């Protein structure tokens, strides 16, 4: 198929496609493969100079999976599964970037990807039933269909301390890390932020820095990753279990290998409970978080019980009791924010070269040419690392000026919170589909990505087969889905806590209010809803 609509308005030379995909990360790459299968002429627009998305931008020291590698890779290609060796249970970033490059090579994807092409705006042209996509460098493209593959955690945010530009040394955001390695040996280093990125960075930088000072505003509950290498014979054994692994991920609540224990916390005798928590703490990966007692994230007393257990572990592992107390969260329970997985993170604070600063008690007042000034002291640094997170879920959309029907701006439409139909469509934005958009099931994200990409491909097959040139979600279908999204989040303890998961980011205007920012039901539930729409002939999506 080729886009037959005439190019109406742009005076500048444009290229015309059946589909434009924004982003060449895990979702964009797979979408390109699926759209090619449909015979759609597709262009992927990628801001970076290489493929990989998250695994292209986040090259900070220590960056790695928190999902087991073999549950994270693509499941659709048996040949790739048979060939690819993961070297660690939780692969480090360079390996994942290599893996995604291997996929790009294998499918010769780069010929349809335009690199260094950051999208500035996308405008729906009702007369032509086409999208016009404008790049920051001025380039224009047109396409019948527009698919966003721009990631959930891809818009890094910086704090706004006075003096930041005056710092004389290098400073980096974890999510915009340079390609050249940064040498911390013998340096005085500051890390601001203790989320999953900060924790991974800190435990790595602490190995070589002369001095590492961690500025922690809110402590997070962290748990051991228990990473290890995968020897060839173990990889061979894992390979024989891929069907079982992916089947397991299809059945679990959030597509991880781990899923909630079917008992409630206090239905189990204290001794047995303790033994169970000890077992989870000693096991690899997210079991302690998503494989814990089923009421741990909804029942306050149950949550306190697990929090007490983890606090005890922190006290055991950190020698200085005052530092240990500073590392124990007091304003939220275990698992109500995303749990960073760690490797000797707490022991780092026993090292003589590491200092923990409580930046809630003694806030950072400014960045100076030589370091950081807090309300209490002035510190000198050679390097500052900002592990300050992302404008999650919404930020990547806000950076692009999406204009739908009658020129409506997506940013305005979503001012008081995003709305969608199964996180993939928005009313007033015809012919646009979102991969891993707001209200997606997230979880072990490649599993969600594969589902979404295949749903989009099936839908576009349906559309193109019938000669449909325009589709749009109805406000009623969006309303019904959003009511479900809101309802299912009721009673979750995580909804009482500020975090990117509840749409809060103090560094971004308009992100101070807690919202239901993601789909909090099970992945199975999410898939059932999306598949139901498809089965009923794409009910709730108007076509012509
Ligand atoms: P994050 O969880 O949002 O953490 C940001 C940190 O920066 C928080 O500690 C925050 O403190 C602090 N911060 C932000 N602005 C600040 C300011 N103005 N002053 C002082 N402190 C400030 O971000 P992240 O660590 O990048 O992680 C985001 C998500 O990415 C994770 O939850 C995870 O889903 C994903 N991720 C995954 C992996 C993995 O799979 N291995 C690794 C890294 C990240 P407050 O808490 O007080 O706001």
Tab-separated table of C-alpha atoms and ligand atoms in Angstrom, residues 60 64-66 153 159 161 192-198 200 217-218 337-338 387-390 500 507, ligand 1:
chain	number	residue	atom	x	y	z
A	60	UNK	CA	25.350	5.635	33.279
A	64	UNK	CA	21.343	-2.749	34.031
A	65	UNK	CA	18.055	-4.689	33.956
A	66	UNK	CA	15.976	-5.250	37.046
A	153	UNK	CA	10.624	7.143	31.086
A	159	UNK	CA	16.255	20.281	39.175
A	161	UNK	CA	18.983	24.944	41.586
A	192	UNK	CA	21.781	13.845	43.540
A	193	UNK	CA	18.846	11.443	43.669
A	194	UNK	CA	18.335	7.943	45.055
A	195	UNK	CA	15.788	6.319	42.749
A	196	UNK	CA	16.619	3.194	40.715
A	197	UNK	CA	19.085	5.143	38.521
A	198	UNK	CA	20.767	6.827	41.500
A	200	UNK	CA	22.775	1.794	40.430
A	217	UNK	CA	15.887	13.795	49.545
A	218	UNK	CA	13.593	10.805	50.031
A	337	UNK	CA	7.132	3.318	45.055
A	338	UNK	CA	9.182	1.425	42.486
A	387	UNK	CA	19.989	11.074	39.013
A	388	UNK	CA	16.856	13.172	39.220
A	389	UNK	CA	14.513	11.093	37.102
A	390	UNK	CA	12.061	11.669	34.307
A	500	UNK	CA	6.567	9.083	38.978
A	507	UNK	CA	10.787	19.646	38.863
B	1	LIG	P1	13.241	8.572	40.181
B	1	LIG	O1	12.865	7.263	40.701
B	1	LIG	O2	12.152	9.532	39.867
B	1	LIG	O3	14.248	9.213	41.204
B	1	LIG	C1	14.655	10.548	41.115
B	1	LIG	C2	15.425	10.901	42.351
B	1	LIG	O4	15.910	12.223	42.250
B	1	LIG	C3	14.603	10.821	43.625
B	1	LIG	O5	15.393	10.330	44.650
B	1	LIG	C4	14.224	12.275	43.848
B	1	LIG	O6	13.903	12.591	45.170
B	1	LIG	C5	15.495	12.950	43.406
B	1	LIG	N1	15.298	14.338	43.015
B	1	LIG	C6	14.604	14.786	41.950
B	1	LIG	N2	14.630	16.125	41.922
B	1	LIG	C7	15.331	16.529	42.999
B	1	LIG	C8	15.664	17.784	43.523
B	1	LIG	N3	15.243	18.912	42.921
B	1	LIG	N4	16.407	17.818	44.669
B	1	LIG	C9	16.803	16.684	45.267
B	1	LIG	N5	16.496	15.447	44.823
B	1	LIG	C10	15.771	15.382	43.696
B	1	LIG	O7	14.107	8.452	38.834
B	1	LIG	P2	15.089	7.264	38.380
B	1	LIG	O8	15.944	6.840	39.468
B	1	LIG	O9	15.729	7.728	37.126
B	1	LIG	O10	14.112	6.080	38.062
B	1	LIG	C11	12.923	6.270	37.316
B	1	LIG	C12	12.388	4.930	36.890
B	1	LIG	O11	13.140	4.457	35.778
B	1	LIG	C13	12.520	3.825	37.905
B	1	LIG	O12	11.558	3.865	38.907
B	1	LIG	C14	12.400	2.617	37.032
B	1	LIG	O13	11.084	2.334	36.690
B	1	LIG	C15	13.170	3.060	35.796
B	1	LIG	N6	14.560	2.568	35.934
B	1	LIG	C16	14.739	1.239	35.756
B	1	LIG	C17	15.978	0.701	35.937
B	1	LIG	C18	16.131	-0.771	35.764
B	1	LIG	O14	15.263	-1.485	35.345
B	1	LIG	N7	17.199	-1.307	36.117
B	1	LIG	C19	17.043	1.503	36.275
B	1	LIG	C20	16.836	2.866	36.425
B	1	LIG	C21	15.576	3.396	36.257
B	1	LIG	P3	12.389	12.516	45.690
B	1	LIG	O15	12.080	11.058	45.788
B	1	LIG	O16	12.390	13.199	46.978
B	1	LIG	O17	11.529	13.177	44.651
